JSON list of N, CA and C in Angstrom, two decimals:
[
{"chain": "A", "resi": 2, "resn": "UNK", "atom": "N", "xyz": [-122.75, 6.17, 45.61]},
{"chain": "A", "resi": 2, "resn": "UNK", "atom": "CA", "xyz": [-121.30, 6.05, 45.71]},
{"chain": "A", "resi": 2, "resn": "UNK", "atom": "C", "xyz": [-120.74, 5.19, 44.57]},
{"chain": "A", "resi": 3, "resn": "UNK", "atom": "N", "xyz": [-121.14, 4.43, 44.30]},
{"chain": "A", "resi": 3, "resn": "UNK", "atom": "CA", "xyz": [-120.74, 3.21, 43.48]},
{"chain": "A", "resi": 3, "resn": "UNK", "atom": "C", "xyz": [-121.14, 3.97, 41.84]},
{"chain": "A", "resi": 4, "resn": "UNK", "atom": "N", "xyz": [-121.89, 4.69, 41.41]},
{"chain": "A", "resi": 4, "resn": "UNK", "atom": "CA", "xyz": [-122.18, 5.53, 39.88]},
{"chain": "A", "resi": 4, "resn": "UNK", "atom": "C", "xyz": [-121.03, 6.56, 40.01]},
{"chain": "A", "resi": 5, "resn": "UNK", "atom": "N", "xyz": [-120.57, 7.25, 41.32]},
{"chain": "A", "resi": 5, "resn": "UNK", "atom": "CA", "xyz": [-119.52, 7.81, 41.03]},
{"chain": "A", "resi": 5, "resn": "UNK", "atom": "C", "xyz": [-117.95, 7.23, 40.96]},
{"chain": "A", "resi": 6, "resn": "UNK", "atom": "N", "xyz": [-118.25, 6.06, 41.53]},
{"chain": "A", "resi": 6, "resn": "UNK", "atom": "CA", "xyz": [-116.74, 5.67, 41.37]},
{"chain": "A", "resi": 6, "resn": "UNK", "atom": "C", "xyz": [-116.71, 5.09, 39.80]},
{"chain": "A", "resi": 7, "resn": "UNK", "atom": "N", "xyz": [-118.17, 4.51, 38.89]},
{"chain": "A", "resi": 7, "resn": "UNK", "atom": "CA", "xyz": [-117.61, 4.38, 38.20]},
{"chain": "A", "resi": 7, "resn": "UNK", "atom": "C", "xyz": [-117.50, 5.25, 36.42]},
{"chain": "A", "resi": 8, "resn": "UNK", "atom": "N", "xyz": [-117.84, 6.05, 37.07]},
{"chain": "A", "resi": 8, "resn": "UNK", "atom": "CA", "xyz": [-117.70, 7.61, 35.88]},
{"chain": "A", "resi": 8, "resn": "UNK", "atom": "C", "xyz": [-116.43, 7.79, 36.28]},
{"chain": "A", "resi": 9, "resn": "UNK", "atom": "N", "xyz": [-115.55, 7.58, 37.65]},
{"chain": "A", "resi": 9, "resn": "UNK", "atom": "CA", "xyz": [-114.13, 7.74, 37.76]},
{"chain": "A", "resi": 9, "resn": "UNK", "atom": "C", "xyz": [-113.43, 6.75, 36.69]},
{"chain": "A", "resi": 10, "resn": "UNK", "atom": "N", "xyz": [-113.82, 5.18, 36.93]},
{"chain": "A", "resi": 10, "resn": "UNK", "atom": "CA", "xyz": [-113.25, 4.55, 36.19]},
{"chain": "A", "resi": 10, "resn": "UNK", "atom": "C", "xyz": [-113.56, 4.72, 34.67]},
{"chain": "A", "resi": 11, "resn": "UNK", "atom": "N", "xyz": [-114.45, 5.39, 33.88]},
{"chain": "A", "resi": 11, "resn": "UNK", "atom": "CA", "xyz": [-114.96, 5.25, 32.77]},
{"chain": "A", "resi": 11, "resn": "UNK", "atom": "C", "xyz": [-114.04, 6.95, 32.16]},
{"chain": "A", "resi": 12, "resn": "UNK", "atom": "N", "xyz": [-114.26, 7.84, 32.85]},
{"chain": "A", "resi": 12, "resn": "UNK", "atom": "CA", "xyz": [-113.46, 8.98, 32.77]},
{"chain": "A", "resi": 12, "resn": "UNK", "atom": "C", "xyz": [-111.81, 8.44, 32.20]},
{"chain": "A", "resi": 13, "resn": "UNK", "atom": "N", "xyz": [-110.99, 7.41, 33.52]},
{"chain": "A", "resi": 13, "resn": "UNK", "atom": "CA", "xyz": [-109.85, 7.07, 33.60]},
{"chain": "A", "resi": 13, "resn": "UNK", "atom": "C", "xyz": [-109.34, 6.32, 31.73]},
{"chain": "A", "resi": 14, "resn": "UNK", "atom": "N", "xyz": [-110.59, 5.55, 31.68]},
{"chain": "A", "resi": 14, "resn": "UNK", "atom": "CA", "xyz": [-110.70, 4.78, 30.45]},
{"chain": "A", "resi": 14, "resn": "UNK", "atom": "C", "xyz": [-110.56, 5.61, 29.35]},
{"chain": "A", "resi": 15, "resn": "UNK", "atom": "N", "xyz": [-111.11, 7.02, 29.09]},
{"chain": "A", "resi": 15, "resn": "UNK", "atom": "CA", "xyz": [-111.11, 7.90, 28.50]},
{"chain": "A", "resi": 15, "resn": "UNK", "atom": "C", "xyz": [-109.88, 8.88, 28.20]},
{"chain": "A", "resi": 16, "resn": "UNK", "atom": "N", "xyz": [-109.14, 8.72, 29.53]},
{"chain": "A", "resi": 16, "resn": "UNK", "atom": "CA", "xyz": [-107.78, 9.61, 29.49]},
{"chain": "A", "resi": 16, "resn": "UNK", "atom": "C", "xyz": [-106.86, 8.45, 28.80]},
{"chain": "A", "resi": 17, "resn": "UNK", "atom": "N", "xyz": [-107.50, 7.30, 29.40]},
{"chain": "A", "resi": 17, "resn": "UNK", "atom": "CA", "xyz": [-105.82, 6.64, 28.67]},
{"chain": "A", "resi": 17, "resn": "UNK", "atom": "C", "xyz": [-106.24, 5.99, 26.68]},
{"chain": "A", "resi": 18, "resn": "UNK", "atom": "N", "xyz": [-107.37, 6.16, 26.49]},
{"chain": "A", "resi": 18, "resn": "UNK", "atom": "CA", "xyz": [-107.64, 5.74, 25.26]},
{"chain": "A", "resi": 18, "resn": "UNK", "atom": "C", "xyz": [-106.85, 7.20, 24.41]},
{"chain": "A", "resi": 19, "resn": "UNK", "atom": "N", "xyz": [-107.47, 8.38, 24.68]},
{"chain": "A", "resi": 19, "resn": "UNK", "atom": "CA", "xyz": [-106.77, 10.01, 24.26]},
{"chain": "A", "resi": 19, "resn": "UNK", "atom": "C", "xyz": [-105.71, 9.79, 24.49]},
{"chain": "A", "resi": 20, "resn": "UNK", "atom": "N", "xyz": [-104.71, 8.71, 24.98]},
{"chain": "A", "resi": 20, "resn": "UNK", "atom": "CA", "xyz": [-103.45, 8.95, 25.59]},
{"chain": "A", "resi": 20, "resn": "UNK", "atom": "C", "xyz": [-102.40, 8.30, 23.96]},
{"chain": "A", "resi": 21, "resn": "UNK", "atom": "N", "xyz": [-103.83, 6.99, 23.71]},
{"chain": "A", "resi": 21, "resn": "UNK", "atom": "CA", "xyz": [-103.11, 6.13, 23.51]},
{"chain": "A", "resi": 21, "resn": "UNK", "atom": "C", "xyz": [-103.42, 6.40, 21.48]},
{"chain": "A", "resi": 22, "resn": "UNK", "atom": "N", "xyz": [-104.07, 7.41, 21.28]},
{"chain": "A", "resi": 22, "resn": "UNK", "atom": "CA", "xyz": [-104.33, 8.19, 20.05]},
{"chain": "A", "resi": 22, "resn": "UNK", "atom": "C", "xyz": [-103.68, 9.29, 19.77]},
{"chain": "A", "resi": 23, "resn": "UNK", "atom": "N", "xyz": [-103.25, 10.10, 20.54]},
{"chain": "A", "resi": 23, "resn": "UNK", "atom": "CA", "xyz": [-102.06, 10.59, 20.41]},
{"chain": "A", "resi": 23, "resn": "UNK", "atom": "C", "xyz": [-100.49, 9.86, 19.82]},
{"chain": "A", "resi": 24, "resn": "UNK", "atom": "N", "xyz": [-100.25, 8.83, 20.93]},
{"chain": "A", "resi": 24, "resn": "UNK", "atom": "CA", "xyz": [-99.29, 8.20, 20.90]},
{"chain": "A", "resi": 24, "resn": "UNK", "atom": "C", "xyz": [-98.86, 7.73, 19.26]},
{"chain": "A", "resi": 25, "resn": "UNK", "atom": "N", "xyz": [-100.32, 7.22, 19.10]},
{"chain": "A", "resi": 25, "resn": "UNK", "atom": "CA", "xyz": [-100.26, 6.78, 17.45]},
{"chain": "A", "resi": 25, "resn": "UNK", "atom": "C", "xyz": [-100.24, 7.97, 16.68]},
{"chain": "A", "resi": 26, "resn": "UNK", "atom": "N", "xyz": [-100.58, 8.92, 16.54]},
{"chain": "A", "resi": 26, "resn": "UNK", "atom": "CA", "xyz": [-100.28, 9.64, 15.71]},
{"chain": "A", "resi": 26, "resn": "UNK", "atom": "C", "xyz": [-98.90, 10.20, 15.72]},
{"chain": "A", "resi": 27, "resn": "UNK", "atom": "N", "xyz": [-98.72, 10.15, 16.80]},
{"chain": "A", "resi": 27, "resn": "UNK", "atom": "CA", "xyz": [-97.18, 10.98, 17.24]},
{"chain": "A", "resi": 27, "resn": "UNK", "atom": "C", "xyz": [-95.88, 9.69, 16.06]},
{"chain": "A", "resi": 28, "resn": "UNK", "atom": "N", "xyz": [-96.24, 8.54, 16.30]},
{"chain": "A", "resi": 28, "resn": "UNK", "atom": "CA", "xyz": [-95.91, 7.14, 16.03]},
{"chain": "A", "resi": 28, "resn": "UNK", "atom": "C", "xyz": [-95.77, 8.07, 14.00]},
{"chain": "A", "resi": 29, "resn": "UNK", "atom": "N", "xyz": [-96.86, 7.93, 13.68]},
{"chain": "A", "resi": 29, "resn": "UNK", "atom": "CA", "xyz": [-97.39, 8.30, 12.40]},
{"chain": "A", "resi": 29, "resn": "UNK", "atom": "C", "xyz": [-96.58, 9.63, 12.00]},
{"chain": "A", "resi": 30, "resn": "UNK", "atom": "N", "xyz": [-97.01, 10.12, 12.76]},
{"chain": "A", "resi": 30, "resn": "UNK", "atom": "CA", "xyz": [-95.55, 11.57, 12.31]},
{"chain": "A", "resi": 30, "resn": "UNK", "atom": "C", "xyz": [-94.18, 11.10, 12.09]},
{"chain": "A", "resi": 31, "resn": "UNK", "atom": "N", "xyz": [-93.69, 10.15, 13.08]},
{"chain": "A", "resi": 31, "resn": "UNK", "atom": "CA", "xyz": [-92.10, 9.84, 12.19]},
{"chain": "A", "resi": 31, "resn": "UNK", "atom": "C", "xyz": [-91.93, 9.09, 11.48]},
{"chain": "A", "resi": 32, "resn": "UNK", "atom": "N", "xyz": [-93.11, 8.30, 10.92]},
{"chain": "A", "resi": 32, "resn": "UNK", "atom": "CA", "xyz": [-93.04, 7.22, 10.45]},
{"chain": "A", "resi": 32, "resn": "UNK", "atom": "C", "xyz": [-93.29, 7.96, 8.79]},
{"chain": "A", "resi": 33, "resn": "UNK", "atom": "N", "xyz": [-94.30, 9.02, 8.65]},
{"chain": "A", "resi": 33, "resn": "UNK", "atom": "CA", "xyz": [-94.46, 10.05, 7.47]},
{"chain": "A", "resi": 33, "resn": "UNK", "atom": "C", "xyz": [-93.42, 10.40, 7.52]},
{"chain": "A", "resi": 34, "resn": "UNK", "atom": "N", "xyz": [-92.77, 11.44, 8.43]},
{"chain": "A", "resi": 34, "resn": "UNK", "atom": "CA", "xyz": [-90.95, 12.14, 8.14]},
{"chain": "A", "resi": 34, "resn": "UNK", "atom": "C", "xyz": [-90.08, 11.08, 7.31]},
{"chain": "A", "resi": 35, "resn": "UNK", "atom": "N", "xyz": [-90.10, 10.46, 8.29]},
{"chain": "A", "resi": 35, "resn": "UNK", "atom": "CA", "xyz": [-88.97, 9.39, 7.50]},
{"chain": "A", "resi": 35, "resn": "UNK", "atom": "C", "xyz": [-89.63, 8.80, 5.81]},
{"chain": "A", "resi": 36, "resn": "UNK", "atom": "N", "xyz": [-90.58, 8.91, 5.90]},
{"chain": "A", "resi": 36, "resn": "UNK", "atom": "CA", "xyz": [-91.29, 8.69, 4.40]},
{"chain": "A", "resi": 36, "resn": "UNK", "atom": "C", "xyz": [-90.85, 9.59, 3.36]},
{"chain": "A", "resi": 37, "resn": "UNK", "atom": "N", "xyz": [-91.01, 10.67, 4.02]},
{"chain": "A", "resi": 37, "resn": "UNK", "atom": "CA", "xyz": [-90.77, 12.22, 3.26]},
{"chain": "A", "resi": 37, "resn": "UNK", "atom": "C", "xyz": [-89.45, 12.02, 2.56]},
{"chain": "A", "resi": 38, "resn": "UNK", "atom": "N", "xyz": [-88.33, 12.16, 3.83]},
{"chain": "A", "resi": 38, "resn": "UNK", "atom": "CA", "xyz": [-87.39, 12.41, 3.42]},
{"chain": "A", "resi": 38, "resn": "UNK", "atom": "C", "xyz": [-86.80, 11.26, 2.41]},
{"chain": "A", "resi": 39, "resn": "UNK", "atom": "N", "xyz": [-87.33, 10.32, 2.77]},
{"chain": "A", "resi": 39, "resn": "UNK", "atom": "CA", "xyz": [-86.70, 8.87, 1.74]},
{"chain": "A", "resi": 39, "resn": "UNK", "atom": "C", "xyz": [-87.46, 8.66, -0.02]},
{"chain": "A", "resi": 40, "resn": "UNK", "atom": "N", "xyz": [-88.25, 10.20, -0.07]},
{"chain": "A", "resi": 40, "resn": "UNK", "atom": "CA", "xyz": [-89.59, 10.42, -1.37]},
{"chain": "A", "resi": 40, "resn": "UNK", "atom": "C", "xyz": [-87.89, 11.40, -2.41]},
{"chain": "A", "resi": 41, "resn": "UNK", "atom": "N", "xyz": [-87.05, 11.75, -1.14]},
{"chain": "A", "resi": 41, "resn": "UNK", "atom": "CA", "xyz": [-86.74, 13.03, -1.65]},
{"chain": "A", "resi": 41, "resn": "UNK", "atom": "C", "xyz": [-87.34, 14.52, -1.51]},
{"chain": "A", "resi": 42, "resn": "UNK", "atom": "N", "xyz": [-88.06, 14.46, -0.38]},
{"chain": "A", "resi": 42, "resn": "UNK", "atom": "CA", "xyz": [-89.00, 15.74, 0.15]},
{"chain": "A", "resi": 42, "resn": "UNK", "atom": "C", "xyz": [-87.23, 16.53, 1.13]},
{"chain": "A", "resi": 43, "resn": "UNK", "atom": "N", "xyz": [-87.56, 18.00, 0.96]},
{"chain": "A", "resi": 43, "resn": "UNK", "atom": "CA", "xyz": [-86.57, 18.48, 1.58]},
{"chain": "A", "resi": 43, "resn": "UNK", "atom": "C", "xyz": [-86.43, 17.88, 3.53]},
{"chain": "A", "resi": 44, "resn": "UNK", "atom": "N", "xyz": [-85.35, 17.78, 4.24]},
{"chain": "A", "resi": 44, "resn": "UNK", "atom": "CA", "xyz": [-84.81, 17.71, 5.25]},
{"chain": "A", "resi": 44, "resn": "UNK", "atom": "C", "xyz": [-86.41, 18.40, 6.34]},
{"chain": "A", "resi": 45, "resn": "UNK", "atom": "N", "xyz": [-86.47, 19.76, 6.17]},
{"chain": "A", "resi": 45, "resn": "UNK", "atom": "CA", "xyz": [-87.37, 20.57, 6.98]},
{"chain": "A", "resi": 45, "resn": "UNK", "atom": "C", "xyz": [-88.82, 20.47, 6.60]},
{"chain": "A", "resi": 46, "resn": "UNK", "atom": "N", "xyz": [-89.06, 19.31, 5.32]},
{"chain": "A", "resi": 46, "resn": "UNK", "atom": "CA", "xyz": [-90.75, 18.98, 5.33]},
{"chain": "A", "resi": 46, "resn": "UNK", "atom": "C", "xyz": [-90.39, 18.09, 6.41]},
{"chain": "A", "resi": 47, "resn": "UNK", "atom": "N", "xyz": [-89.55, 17.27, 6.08]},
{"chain": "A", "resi": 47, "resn": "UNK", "atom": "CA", "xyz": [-89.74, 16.10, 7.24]},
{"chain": "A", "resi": 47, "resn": "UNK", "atom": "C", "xyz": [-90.07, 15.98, 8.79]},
{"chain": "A", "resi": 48, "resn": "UNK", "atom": "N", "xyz": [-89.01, 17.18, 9.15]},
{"chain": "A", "resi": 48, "resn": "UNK", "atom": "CA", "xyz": [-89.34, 17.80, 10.96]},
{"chain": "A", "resi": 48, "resn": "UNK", "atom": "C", "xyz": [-90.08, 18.59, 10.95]},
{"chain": "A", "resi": 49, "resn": "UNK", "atom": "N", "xyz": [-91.28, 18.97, 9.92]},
{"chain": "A", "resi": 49, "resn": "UNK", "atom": "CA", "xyz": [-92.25, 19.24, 10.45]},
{"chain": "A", "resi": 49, "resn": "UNK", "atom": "C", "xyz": [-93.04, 18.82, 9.95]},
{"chain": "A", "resi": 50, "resn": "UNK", "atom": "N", "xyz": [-93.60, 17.76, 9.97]},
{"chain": "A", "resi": 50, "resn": "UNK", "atom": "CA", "xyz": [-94.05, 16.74, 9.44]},
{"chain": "A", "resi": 50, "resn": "UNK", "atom": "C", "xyz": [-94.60, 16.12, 11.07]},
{"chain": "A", "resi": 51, "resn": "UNK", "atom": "N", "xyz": [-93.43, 16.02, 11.98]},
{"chain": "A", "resi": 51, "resn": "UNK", "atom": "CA", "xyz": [-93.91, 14.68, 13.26]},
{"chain": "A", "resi": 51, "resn": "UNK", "atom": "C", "xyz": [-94.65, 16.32, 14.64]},
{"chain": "A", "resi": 52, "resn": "UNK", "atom": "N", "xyz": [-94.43, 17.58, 14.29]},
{"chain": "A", "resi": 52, "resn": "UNK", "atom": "CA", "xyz": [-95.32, 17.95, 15.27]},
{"chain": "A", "resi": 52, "resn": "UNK", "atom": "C", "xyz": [-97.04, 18.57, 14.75]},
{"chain": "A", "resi": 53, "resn": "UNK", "atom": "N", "xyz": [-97.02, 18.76, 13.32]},
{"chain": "A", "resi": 53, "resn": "UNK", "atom": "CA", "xyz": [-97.71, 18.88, 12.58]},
{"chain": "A", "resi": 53, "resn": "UNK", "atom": "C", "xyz": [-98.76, 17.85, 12.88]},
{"chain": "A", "resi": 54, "resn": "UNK", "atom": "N", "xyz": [-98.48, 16.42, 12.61]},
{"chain": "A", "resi": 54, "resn": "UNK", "atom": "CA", "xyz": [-98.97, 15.02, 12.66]},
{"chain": "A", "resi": 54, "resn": "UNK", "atom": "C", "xyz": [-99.53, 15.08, 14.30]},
{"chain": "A", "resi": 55, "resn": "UNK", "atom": "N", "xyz": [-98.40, 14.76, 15.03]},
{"chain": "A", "resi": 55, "resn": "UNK", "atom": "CA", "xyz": [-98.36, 14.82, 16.72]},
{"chain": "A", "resi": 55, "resn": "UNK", "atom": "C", "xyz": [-99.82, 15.89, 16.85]},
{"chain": "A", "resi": 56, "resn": "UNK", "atom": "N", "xyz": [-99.43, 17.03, 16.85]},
{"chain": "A", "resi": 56, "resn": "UNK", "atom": "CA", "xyz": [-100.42, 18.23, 16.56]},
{"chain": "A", "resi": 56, "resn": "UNK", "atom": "C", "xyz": [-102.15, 17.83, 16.63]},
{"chain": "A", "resi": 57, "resn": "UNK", "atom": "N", "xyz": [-102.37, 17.26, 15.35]},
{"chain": "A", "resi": 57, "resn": "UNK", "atom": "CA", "xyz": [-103.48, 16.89, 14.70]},
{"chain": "A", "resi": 57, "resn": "UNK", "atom": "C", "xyz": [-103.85, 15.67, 15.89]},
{"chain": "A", "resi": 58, "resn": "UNK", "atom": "N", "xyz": [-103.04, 14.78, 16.07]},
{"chain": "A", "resi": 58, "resn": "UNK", "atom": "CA", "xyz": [-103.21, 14.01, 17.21]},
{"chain": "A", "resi": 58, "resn": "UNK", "atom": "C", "xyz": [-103.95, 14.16, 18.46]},
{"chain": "A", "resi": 59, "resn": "UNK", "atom": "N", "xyz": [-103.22, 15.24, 18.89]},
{"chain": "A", "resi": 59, "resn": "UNK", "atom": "CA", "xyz": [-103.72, 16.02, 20.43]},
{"chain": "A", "resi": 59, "resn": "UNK", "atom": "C", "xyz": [-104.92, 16.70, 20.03]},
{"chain": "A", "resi": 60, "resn": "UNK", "atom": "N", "xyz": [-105.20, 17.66, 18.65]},
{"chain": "A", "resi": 60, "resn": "UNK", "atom": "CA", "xyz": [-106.39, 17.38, 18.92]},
{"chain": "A", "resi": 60, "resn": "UNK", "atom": "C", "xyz": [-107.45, 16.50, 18.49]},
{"chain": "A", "resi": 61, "resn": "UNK", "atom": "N", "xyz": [-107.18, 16.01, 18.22]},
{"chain": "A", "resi": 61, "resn": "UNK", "atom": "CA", "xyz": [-107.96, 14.69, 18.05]},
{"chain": "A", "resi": 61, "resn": "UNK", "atom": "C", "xyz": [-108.21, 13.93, 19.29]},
{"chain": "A", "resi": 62, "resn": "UNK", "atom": "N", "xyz": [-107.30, 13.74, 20.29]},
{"chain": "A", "resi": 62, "resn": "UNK", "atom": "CA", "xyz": [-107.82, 13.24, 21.63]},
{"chain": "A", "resi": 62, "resn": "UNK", "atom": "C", "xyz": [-108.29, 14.47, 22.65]},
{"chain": "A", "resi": 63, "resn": "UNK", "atom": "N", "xyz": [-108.36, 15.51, 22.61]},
{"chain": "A", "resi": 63, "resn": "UNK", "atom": "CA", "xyz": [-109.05, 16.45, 23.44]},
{"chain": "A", "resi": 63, "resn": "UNK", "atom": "C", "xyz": [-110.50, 16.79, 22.85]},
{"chain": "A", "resi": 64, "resn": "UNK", "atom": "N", "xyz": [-110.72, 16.45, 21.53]},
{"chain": "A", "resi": 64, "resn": "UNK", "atom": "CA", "xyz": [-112.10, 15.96, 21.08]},
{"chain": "A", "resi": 64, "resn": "UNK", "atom": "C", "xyz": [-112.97, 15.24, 21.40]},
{"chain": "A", "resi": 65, "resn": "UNK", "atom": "N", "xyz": [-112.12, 13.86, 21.81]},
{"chain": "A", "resi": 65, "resn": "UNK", "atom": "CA", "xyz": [-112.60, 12.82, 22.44]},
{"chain": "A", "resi": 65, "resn": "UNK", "atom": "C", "xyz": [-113.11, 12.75, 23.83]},
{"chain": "A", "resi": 66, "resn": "UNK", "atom": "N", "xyz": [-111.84, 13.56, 24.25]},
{"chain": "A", "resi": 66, "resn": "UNK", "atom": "CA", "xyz": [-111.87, 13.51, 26.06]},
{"chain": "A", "resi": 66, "resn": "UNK", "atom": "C", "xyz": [-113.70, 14.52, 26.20]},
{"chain": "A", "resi": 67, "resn": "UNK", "atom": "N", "xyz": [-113.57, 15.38, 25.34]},
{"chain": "A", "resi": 67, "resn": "UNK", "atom": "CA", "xyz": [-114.56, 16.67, 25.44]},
{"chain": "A", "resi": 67, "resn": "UNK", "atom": "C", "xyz": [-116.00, 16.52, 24.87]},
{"chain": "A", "resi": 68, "resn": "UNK", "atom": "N", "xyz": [-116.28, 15.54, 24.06]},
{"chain": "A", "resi": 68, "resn": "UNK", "atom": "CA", "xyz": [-117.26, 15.33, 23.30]},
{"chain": "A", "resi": 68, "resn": "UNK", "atom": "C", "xyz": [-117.95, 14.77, 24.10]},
{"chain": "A", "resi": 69, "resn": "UNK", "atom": "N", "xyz": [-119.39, 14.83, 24.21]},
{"chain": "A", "resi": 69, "resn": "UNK", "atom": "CA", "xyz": [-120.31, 14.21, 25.34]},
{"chain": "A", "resi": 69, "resn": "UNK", "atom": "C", "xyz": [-120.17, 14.81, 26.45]},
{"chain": "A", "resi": 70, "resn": "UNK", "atom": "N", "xyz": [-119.43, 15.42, 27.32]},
{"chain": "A", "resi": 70, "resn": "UNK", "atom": "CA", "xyz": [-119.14, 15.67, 28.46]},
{"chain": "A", "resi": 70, "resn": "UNK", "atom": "C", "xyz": [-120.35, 16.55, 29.09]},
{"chain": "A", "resi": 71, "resn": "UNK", "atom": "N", "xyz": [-121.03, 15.68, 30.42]},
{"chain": "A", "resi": 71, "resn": "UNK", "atom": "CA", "xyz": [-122.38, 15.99, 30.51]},
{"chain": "A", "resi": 71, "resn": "UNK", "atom": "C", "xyz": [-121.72, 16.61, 32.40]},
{"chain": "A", "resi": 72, "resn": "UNK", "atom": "N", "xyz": [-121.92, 17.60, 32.50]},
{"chain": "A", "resi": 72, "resn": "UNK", "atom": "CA", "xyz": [-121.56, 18.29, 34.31]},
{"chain": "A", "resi": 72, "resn": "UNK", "atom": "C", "xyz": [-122.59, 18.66, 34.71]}
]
C-alpha cells in the first residue's frame, strides 16, 4: 500500500514539474515576441512566435511525463 501511494506522490511530482516547463516556455514565447517585434521583425513573426515556443514547450513536458514510464 504504502509503494503505491508513493508512485502517486512521485507521478503528482511529475505532473506539476511538466506543468511548470511548459509554463516557462509559454513565459519564453512572449518574452521572444516582444523581442521580435522590438528587432523590427514583422507584427505576425511575433504572434507566432508565443504558440510556436508554448508548442515546443508541451512537448517537451509530455516527454517528460512519458519517458521511463514502466506499467
Amino acid at each position: 500500500m504504502k509503494l503505491k501511494n508513493f508512485r502517486e506522490v512521485m507521478m503528482f511530482g511529475r505532473v506539476l514539474s511538466a506543468g511548470l516547463v511548459v509554463a516557462g516556455y509559454a513565459f519564453l514565447g512572449v518574452w521572444v515576441s516582444d523581442w521580435l517585434v522590438s528587432e523590427g521583425w514583422p507584427v505576425l513573426a511575433g504572434l507566432c512566435a508565443v504558440p510556436v515556443v508554448a508548442g515546443f514547450g508541451m512537448w517537451q513536458g509530455w516527454l517528460f511525463l512519458t519517458k521511463g514510464r514502466k506499467e
